[in-house]
CSV table of C-alpha atoms in Angstrom, one decimal:
chain,number,residue,atom,x,y,z
A,1,MET,CA,3.5,20.0,-4.0
A,2,THR,CA,3.1,16.5,-2.5
A,3,ASP,CA,2.9,13.8,-5.2
A,4,LEU,CA,1.3,11.1,-3.1
A,5,LEU,CA,-0.6,11.3,0.2
A,6,THR,CA,-1.6,8.1,1.9
A,7,LEU,CA,-2.9,7.2,5.4
A,8,GLY,CA,-3.0,4.1,7.5
A,9,GLU,CA,-1.2,2.1,10.2
A,10,THR,CA,2.4,1.1,10.2
A,11,MET,CA,3.5,-1.4,12.8
A,12,ALA,CA,6.8,-2.8,14.2
A,13,ALA,CA,7.4,-6.0,12.4
A,14,PHE,CA,9.2,-9.1,13.8
A,15,ARG,CA,10.3,-11.8,11.4
A,16,THR,CA,11.3,-15.2,12.8
A,17,THR,CA,13.4,-17.9,11.1
A,18,GLY,CA,11.0,-20.6,12.3
A,19,PRO,CA,7.9,-21.2,14.5
A,20,LEU,CA,7.6,-18.5,17.1
A,21,ARG,CA,6.7,-21.1,19.8
A,22,LEU,CA,10.2,-22.6,19.5
A,23,GLY,CA,11.9,-19.3,20.2
A,24,GLY,CA,15.0,-18.4,18.3
A,25,THR,CA,16.0,-15.2,16.6
A,26,ALA,CA,13.9,-12.6,14.9
A,27,GLY,CA,14.6,-9.6,12.7
A,28,ILE,CA,12.9,-6.3,13.6
A,29,SER,CA,11.7,-3.8,11.0
A,30,VAL,CA,8.4,-2.0,10.2
A,31,ALA,CA,5.4,-3.0,8.0
A,32,GLY,CA,2.3,-1.3,6.7
A,33,SER,CA,0.7,-1.4,3.3
A,34,GLU,CA,0.3,2.4,2.9
A,35,SER,CA,3.8,3.2,4.1
A,36,THR,CA,5.3,0.6,1.8
A,37,VAL,CA,3.7,2.4,-1.1
A,38,ALA,CA,5.0,5.7,0.2
A,39,ILE,CA,8.5,4.3,0.6
A,40,GLY,CA,8.4,2.8,-2.9
A,41,LEU,CA,7.5,6.2,-4.4
A,42,ALA,CA,10.1,8.1,-2.4
A,43,ARG,CA,12.8,5.7,-3.6
A,44,LEU,CA,11.7,6.4,-7.2
A,45,GLY,CA,12.1,10.1,-6.6
A,46,HIS,CA,8.6,11.3,-5.8
A,47,ARG,CA,7.4,13.4,-2.9
A,48,ALA,CA,5.4,11.0,-0.7
A,49,ALA,CA,3.6,11.7,2.6
A,50,TRP,CA,2.2,9.3,5.2
A,51,VAL,CA,-0.6,10.2,7.6
A,52,GLY,CA,-0.7,7.9,10.6
A,53,VAL,CA,-0.5,7.6,14.4
A,54,THR,CA,2.2,5.8,16.4
A,55,GLY,CA,2.6,5.3,20.1
A,56,ALA,CA,5.1,7.2,22.3
A,57,ASP,CA,7.2,4.0,22.6
A,58,GLU,CA,10.3,2.5,21.0
A,59,PRO,CA,8.3,0.6,18.3
A,60,GLY,CA,6.8,4.0,17.3
A,61,GLU,CA,10.2,5.6,17.2
A,62,LEU,CA,11.3,2.8,15.0
A,63,VAL,CA,8.4,3.4,12.6
A,64,ARG,CA,9.0,7.1,12.4
A,65,ARG,CA,12.8,6.9,12.1
A,66,THR,CA,12.5,4.3,9.3
A,67,LEU,CA,10.0,6.4,7.3
A,68,ARG,CA,12.0,9.6,7.8
A,69,ALA,CA,15.2,7.8,6.7
A,70,GLU,CA,13.4,6.6,3.5
A,71,GLY,CA,12.4,10.2,2.7
A,72,VAL,CA,8.7,9.9,3.5
A,73,ASP,CA,7.1,13.2,4.8
A,74,LEU,CA,5.6,12.8,8.3
A,75,THR,CA,4.3,16.4,8.6
A,76,TRP,CA,0.7,15.2,9.2
A,77,SER,CA,1.5,12.2,11.3
A,78,ARG,CA,1.3,12.3,15.1
A,79,VAL,CA,2.2,10.4,18.3
A,80,ASP,CA,-0.5,9.3,20.7
A,81,PRO,CA,1.0,8.9,24.2
A,82,THR,CA,-2.0,6.8,25.5
A,83,ALA,CA,-1.9,3.9,23.0
A,84,PRO,CA,0.9,1.5,21.9
A,85,THR,CA,2.3,1.1,18.4
A,86,GLY,CA,0.9,-2.0,16.8
A,87,LEU,CA,2.9,-5.2,16.2
A,88,ILE,CA,3.0,-7.7,13.4
A,89,LEU,CA,4.7,-11.1,13.6
A,90,PHE,CA,5.9,-13.0,10.5
A,91,GLU,CA,6.8,-16.7,11.0
A,92,SER,CA,8.6,-18.6,8.3
A,93,ARG,CA,6.7,-21.8,8.9
A,94,VAL,CA,7.1,-24.1,5.9
A,95,ALA,CA,9.4,-23.5,2.9
A,96,ASP,CA,8.3,-20.2,1.5
A,97,ILE,CA,5.0,-20.0,3.4
A,98,ASN,CA,4.7,-17.3,6.0
A,99,ARG,CA,2.2,-17.1,8.9
A,100,VAL,CA,1.2,-13.6,10.0
A,101,THR,CA,-0.1,-12.6,13.5
A,102,TYR,CA,-1.4,-9.1,14.3
A,103,HIS,CA,-1.3,-7.4,17.7
A,104,ARG,CA,-3.1,-4.2,16.7
A,105,THR,CA,-6.3,-4.1,18.8
A,106,GLY,CA,-6.4,-0.7,20.6
A,107,SER,CA,-3.2,0.4,18.9
A,108,ALA,CA,-2.3,4.0,18.3
A,109,GLY,CA,-2.7,3.4,14.5
A,110,SER,CA,-6.4,2.6,15.1
A,111,ARG,CA,-6.9,6.1,16.5
A,112,LEU,CA,-6.4,7.8,13.2
A,113,ARG,CA,-9.2,10.3,12.7
A,114,SER,CA,-10.6,12.8,10.2
A,115,ALA,CA,-8.9,15.7,11.8
A,116,ASP,CA,-5.5,14.1,11.0
A,117,VAL,CA,-6.0,14.4,7.2
A,118,THR,CA,-7.6,17.8,7.0
A,119,PRO,CA,-4.4,19.8,7.3
A,120,ALA,CA,-2.9,18.0,4.3
A,121,PHE,CA,-5.6,19.6,2.1
A,122,ASP,CA,-5.1,23.2,3.5
A,123,PRO,CA,-6.3,25.4,0.7
A,124,SER,CA,-3.3,27.7,1.1
A,125,ARG,CA,-1.0,25.0,-0.4
A,126,PRO,CA,-1.3,22.9,-3.6
A,127,PRO,CA,-3.2,19.6,-2.9
A,128,PRO,CA,-1.5,16.2,-3.4
A,129,ARG,CA,-1.6,15.0,-6.9
A,130,LEU,CA,-2.6,11.5,-5.7
A,131,LEU,CA,-4.5,10.2,-2.7
A,132,HIS,CA,-3.9,6.5,-2.1
A,133,ILE,CA,-6.3,4.6,0.2
A,134,THR,CA,-6.7,1.0,1.1
A,135,GLY,CA,-9.3,-1.3,2.5
A,136,ILE,CA,-7.0,-2.0,5.4
A,137,THR,CA,-7.3,1.4,6.9
A,138,CYS,CA,-11.1,1.3,6.5
A,139,ALA,CA,-11.1,-2.0,8.5
A,140,LEU,CA,-9.3,-0.6,11.5
A,141,GLY,CA,-12.4,0.9,13.1
A,142,ALA,CA,-15.0,3.7,12.8
A,143,GLU,CA,-12.6,6.6,13.2
A,144,PRO,CA,-10.0,5.4,10.7
A,145,TYR,CA,-12.8,4.7,8.2
A,146,GLN,CA,-14.2,8.2,8.7
A,147,ALA,CA,-10.6,9.5,8.2
A,148,VAL,CA,-10.6,7.7,4.8
A,149,VAL,CA,-14.0,9.1,3.9
A,150,ALA,CA,-12.8,12.7,4.8
A,151,ALA,CA,-9.6,12.3,2.8
A,152,VAL,CA,-11.6,11.1,-0.3
A,153,ARG,CA,-14.0,14.0,0.0
A,154,LEU,CA,-11.2,16.5,0.4
A,155,ALA,CA,-9.3,15.0,-2.5
A,156,ARG,CA,-12.3,15.1,-4.8
A,157,THR,CA,-12.9,18.8,-3.9
A,158,ALA,CA,-9.3,19.7,-4.4
A,159,GLY,CA,-9.0,17.8,-7.7
A,160,SER,CA,-6.6,15.1,-6.6
A,161,THR,CA,-6.7,11.7,-8.3
A,162,VAL,CA,-7.9,9.0,-5.9
A,163,CYS,CA,-6.5,5.4,-6.0
A,164,LEU,CA,-8.2,2.6,-4.0
A,165,ASP,CA,-6.4,-0.6,-3.4
A,166,VAL,CA,-9.0,-3.1,-2.1
A,167,ASN,CA,-6.3,-5.0,-0.1
A,168,HIS,CA,-8.8,-7.2,1.6
A,169,ARG,CA,-7.7,-8.8,4.9
A,170,HIS,CA,-10.0,-11.6,6.0
A,171,ARG,CA,-8.7,-11.4,9.5
A,172,LEU,CA,-9.9,-7.8,9.8
A,173,TRP,CA,-13.4,-8.1,8.2
A,174,SER,CA,-15.6,-10.1,6.0
A,175,VAL,CA,-16.2,-9.5,2.3
A,176,ALA,CA,-19.7,-8.2,3.1
A,177,GLU,CA,-18.4,-5.7,5.7
A,178,ALA,CA,-15.6,-4.6,3.3
A,179,GLY,CA,-18.2,-4.1,0.5
A,180,ALA,CA,-20.5,-2.1,2.7
A,181,ALA,CA,-17.6,0.3,3.5
A,182,LEU,CA,-15.8,0.6,0.2
A,183,ARG,CA,-18.7,0.6,-2.3
A,184,PRO,CA,-19.9,4.1,-1.2
A,185,LEU,CA,-16.5,5.5,-2.0
A,186,LEU,CA,-16.5,4.4,-5.6
A,187,PRO,CA,-18.2,7.5,-7.1
A,188,SER,CA,-15.1,9.4,-5.9
A,189,VAL,CA,-12.5,6.9,-7.0
A,190,ASP,CA,-10.5,7.2,-10.2
A,191,LEU,CA,-8.3,4.2,-10.1
A,192,VAL,CA,-9.1,0.8,-8.5
A,193,VAL,CA,-6.4,-1.9,-7.9
A,194,ALA,CA,-7.6,-5.3,-6.9
A,195,SER,CA,-6.7,-9.0,-7.2
A,196,ASP,CA,-9.1,-11.2,-9.2
A,197,ASP,CA,-10.9,-12.4,-6.0
A,198,GLU,CA,-11.1,-8.9,-4.5
A,199,LEU,CA,-13.3,-7.5,-7.2
A,200,ALA,CA,-16.3,-9.2,-5.5
A,201,VAL,CA,-15.8,-6.8,-2.6
A,202,LEU,CA,-16.7,-3.9,-4.9
A,203,THR,CA,-19.5,-5.3,-7.0
A,204,ASP,CA,-21.8,-8.3,-7.4
A,205,ALA,CA,-22.0,-7.9,-11.2
A,206,ALA,CA,-21.2,-10.8,-13.5
A,207,ASP,CA,-18.6,-8.6,-15.2
A,208,PRO,CA,-17.1,-6.7,-12.3
A,209,VAL,CA,-14.7,-4.7,-14.4
A,210,ALA,CA,-17.3,-3.4,-16.8
A,211,ASP,CA,-19.6,-2.6,-13.9
A,212,LEU,CA,-16.9,-0.5,-12.2
A,213,LEU,CA,-16.0,1.4,-15.4
A,214,ALA,CA,-19.7,2.1,-16.0
A,215,ALA,CA,-19.9,3.5,-12.5
A,216,GLY,CA,-17.3,6.1,-13.3
A,217,VAL,CA,-14.0,4.5,-12.3
A,218,THR,CA,-11.5,5.6,-14.9
A,219,GLU,CA,-9.2,2.6,-14.7
A,220,VAL,CA,-9.3,-0.8,-13.1
A,221,VAL,CA,-6.1,-2.7,-12.6
A,222,VAL,CA,-6.4,-6.4,-11.8
A,223,LYS,CA,-3.5,-8.3,-10.3
A,224,HIS,CA,-3.2,-11.9,-11.2
A,225,GLY,CA,-0.2,-12.9,-9.0
A,226,ALA,CA,2.3,-15.0,-11.0
A,227,ASP,CA,0.2,-14.4,-14.1
A,228,GLY,CA,0.9,-10.6,-14.2
A,229,ALA,CA,-1.7,-7.9,-14.3
A,230,THR,CA,-4.3,-6.3,-16.6
A,231,SER,CA,-5.4,-2.7,-17.0
A,232,HIS,CA,-8.9,-1.9,-18.1
A,233,SER,CA,-10.1,1.5,-19.1
A,234,ALA,CA,-12.1,3.3,-21.8
A,235,ASP,CA,-9.0,3.2,-24.0
A,236,GLY,CA,-8.9,-0.6,-23.9
A,237,THR,CA,-7.3,-3.5,-22.1
A,238,VAL,CA,-3.6,-4.0,-21.6
A,239,HIS,CA,-1.9,-7.1,-20.0
A,240,ARG,CA,1.6,-7.6,-18.8
A,241,PRO,CA,3.1,-10.9,-17.6
A,242,ALA,CA,4.9,-11.0,-14.3
A,243,ARG,CA,8.7,-10.7,-14.3
A,244,THR,CA,10.5,-14.0,-13.9
A,245,VAL,CA,12.6,-13.9,-10.7
A,246,PRO,CA,13.4,-16.3,-7.8
A,247,VAL,CA,10.6,-16.0,-5.3
A,248,VAL,CA,12.0,-15.3,-1.8
A,249,ASP,CA,9.2,-13.6,0.0
A,250,THR,CA,5.8,-12.6,-1.4
A,251,VAL,CA,4.8,-10.3,1.5
A,252,GLY,CA,4.5,-6.7,0.3
A,253,ALA,CA,4.5,-7.6,-3.4
A,254,GLY,CA,1.0,-6.0,-4.0
A,255,ASP,CA,2.1,-2.8,-2.4
A,256,ALA,CA,5.3,-2.7,-4.4
A,257,PHE,CA,3.2,-3.2,-7.5
A,258,VAL,CA,1.1,-0.2,-6.6
A,259,ALA,CA,4.1,1.9,-5.9
A,260,GLY,CA,5.4,1.2,-9.4
A,261,LEU,CA,2.0,1.8,-11.0
A,262,LEU,CA,1.5,5.1,-9.3
A,263,SER,CA,5.1,6.2,-9.9
A,264,ALA,CA,4.6,5.7,-13.7
A,265,TRP,CA,1.3,7.5,-13.5
A,266,LEU,CA,3.0,10.5,-11.8
A,267,ASP,CA,5.6,10.4,-14.7
A,268,GLY,CA,2.8,10.7,-17.2
A,269,ALA,CA,3.4,7.2,-18.7
A,270,ASP,CA,0.7,5.3,-20.7
A,271,ALA,CA,-1.0,2.2,-19.5
A,272,PRO,CA,1.5,-0.3,-20.9
A,273,ALA,CA,4.4,1.6,-19.3
A,274,ARG,CA,2.6,1.9,-16.0
A,275,LEU,CA,2.1,-1.9,-15.9
A,276,ASP,CA,5.7,-2.5,-17.0
A,277,ARG,CA,6.9,-0.5,-14.0
A,278,ALA,CA,4.4,-2.1,-11.7
A,279,VAL,CA,5.3,-5.7,-12.5
A,280,THR,CA,9.0,-4.7,-12.2
A,281,THR,CA,8.7,-3.2,-8.7
A,282,GLY,CA,6.5,-6.2,-7.7
A,283,ALA,CA,9.3,-8.5,-8.8
A,284,PHE,CA,11.8,-6.7,-6.7
A,285,ALA,CA,9.6,-7.3,-3.7
A,286,VAL,CA,9.2,-11.0,-4.2
A,287,ALA,CA,12.9,-11.5,-4.9
A,288,THR,CA,13.9,-10.0,-1.6
A,289,ARG,CA,12.9,-10.4,2.1
A,290,GLY,CA,10.8,-7.8,3.8
A,291,ASP,CA,7.8,-5.6,2.9
A,292,TRP,CA,9.8,-2.7,1.5
A,293,GLU,CA,13.5,-3.3,2.0
A,294,GLY,CA,14.1,-4.6,-1.5
A,295,LEU,CA,12.2,-1.9,-3.4
A,296,PRO,CA,14.3,-0.2,-6.2
A,297,ASP,CA,15.4,3.3,-6.7
A,298,ARG,CA,15.0,4.8,-10.2
A,299,ALA,CA,18.5,3.8,-11.3
A,300,GLU,CA,17.8,0.2,-10.4
A,301,LEU,CA,14.6,-0.3,-12.4
A,302,THR,CA,16.6,-1.9,-15.2
A,303,LEU,CA,18.5,-4.4,-13.0
A,304,LEU,CA,16.1,-7.2,-13.8
A,305,ASP,CA,16.8,-6.8,-17.5
A,306,HIS,CA,20.1,-8.6,-16.8
A,307,GLY,CA,20.1,-12.4,-16.9
A,308,PRO,CA,20.0,-14.5,-13.8
A,309,GLY,CA,23.3,-14.5,-11.9
A,310,GLY,CA,24.6,-11.6,-13.9
A,311,THR,CA,27.0,-9.0,-12.6
A,312,VAL,CA,26.5,-5.3,-13.2
A,313,ARG,CA,29.8,-3.7,-13.7
C-alpha cells in the first residue's frame, strides 16, 4: 500500500550565490512543493509516490534520478519528449532574502493530466492512505487542475484521506482565481493546511476556520511562520511554537512542515504530536539550505533537542 500519493511539477533548481546578472557560480538541484513532501515522508520511513511529468532532457533526468535516490515511487510518473522540464532560479539577493524566478511556461510538468492519476487508484490494489494536493498544481493550467480534480474524486471514492495545502503563489494566479478553483474541492477535503493569509483563498467568512470546519473539513492547520502553528478540529484547538534554530534558508519550510504533519498522521499520532513533528521538520528546513536537502530521517528527529553547538556522540 502507498502511504502518500501526491502530484505536481518538479523542476531543475539553480541557486546562485549573488545576483544572477553578475554571473558567478550556481548550485544545481531540484525543487517542487509536492516532491519535497514526498521526499520528507520517504526519509521518515513512509511509502511515498509522486505523479508528475518531466521532459526527455538532462534536467528531467536530474529530477527523476533525485527522487528515485530519495526513495520516492515514480511508478505513475512519465516523460514527455515534446516539452522541456521546467526551471526555477533562486538568487541570494540581500542577506537571507531570496528572489525566485520561474521558467515553467509550456513545461512538461504543465502537461500533467487526469489519465496520469487514474492508474494509482486501480481497484485491484489498495488505494493510497493519503492524497496530498496543493494549489500550485491547480494553478499550472486547465489539464493539471483537472488532474487534481480527478485525483480528489478517485481518493474520495476509494476512502483515502485528502490533504489540501493552499500554497498560494501570487506569480501563478490571483486570490480570486485560486479561490474559484480550490473552493469546489473543499467538500472532499479532510485536512486543510494554510498560512494565516491563505485562509482568505478558501472562504470569505469573518471566522474562516469555523467556516471550513462547518463545511465538513475535519482539521484545519494554520501556519504562523516564526510563531508556530495551530490545529483546529472538533476536538479543540492545539498550538505549538516554532522550534528555535538559526535561520539559513526559509524556502521549502512549509512543505517540510507538511511532511512532518502527515508523517505523524500516518503513525496515528494525536494533534499535539502531529504539530510537534511538523514544527520540527519545518525547523530542519529553515536551518539548512535547499528545499529538501536538510530534511531529517526518523533517527534524526530528536537532534534539535540538543543545545546549540552541541555534539552528538
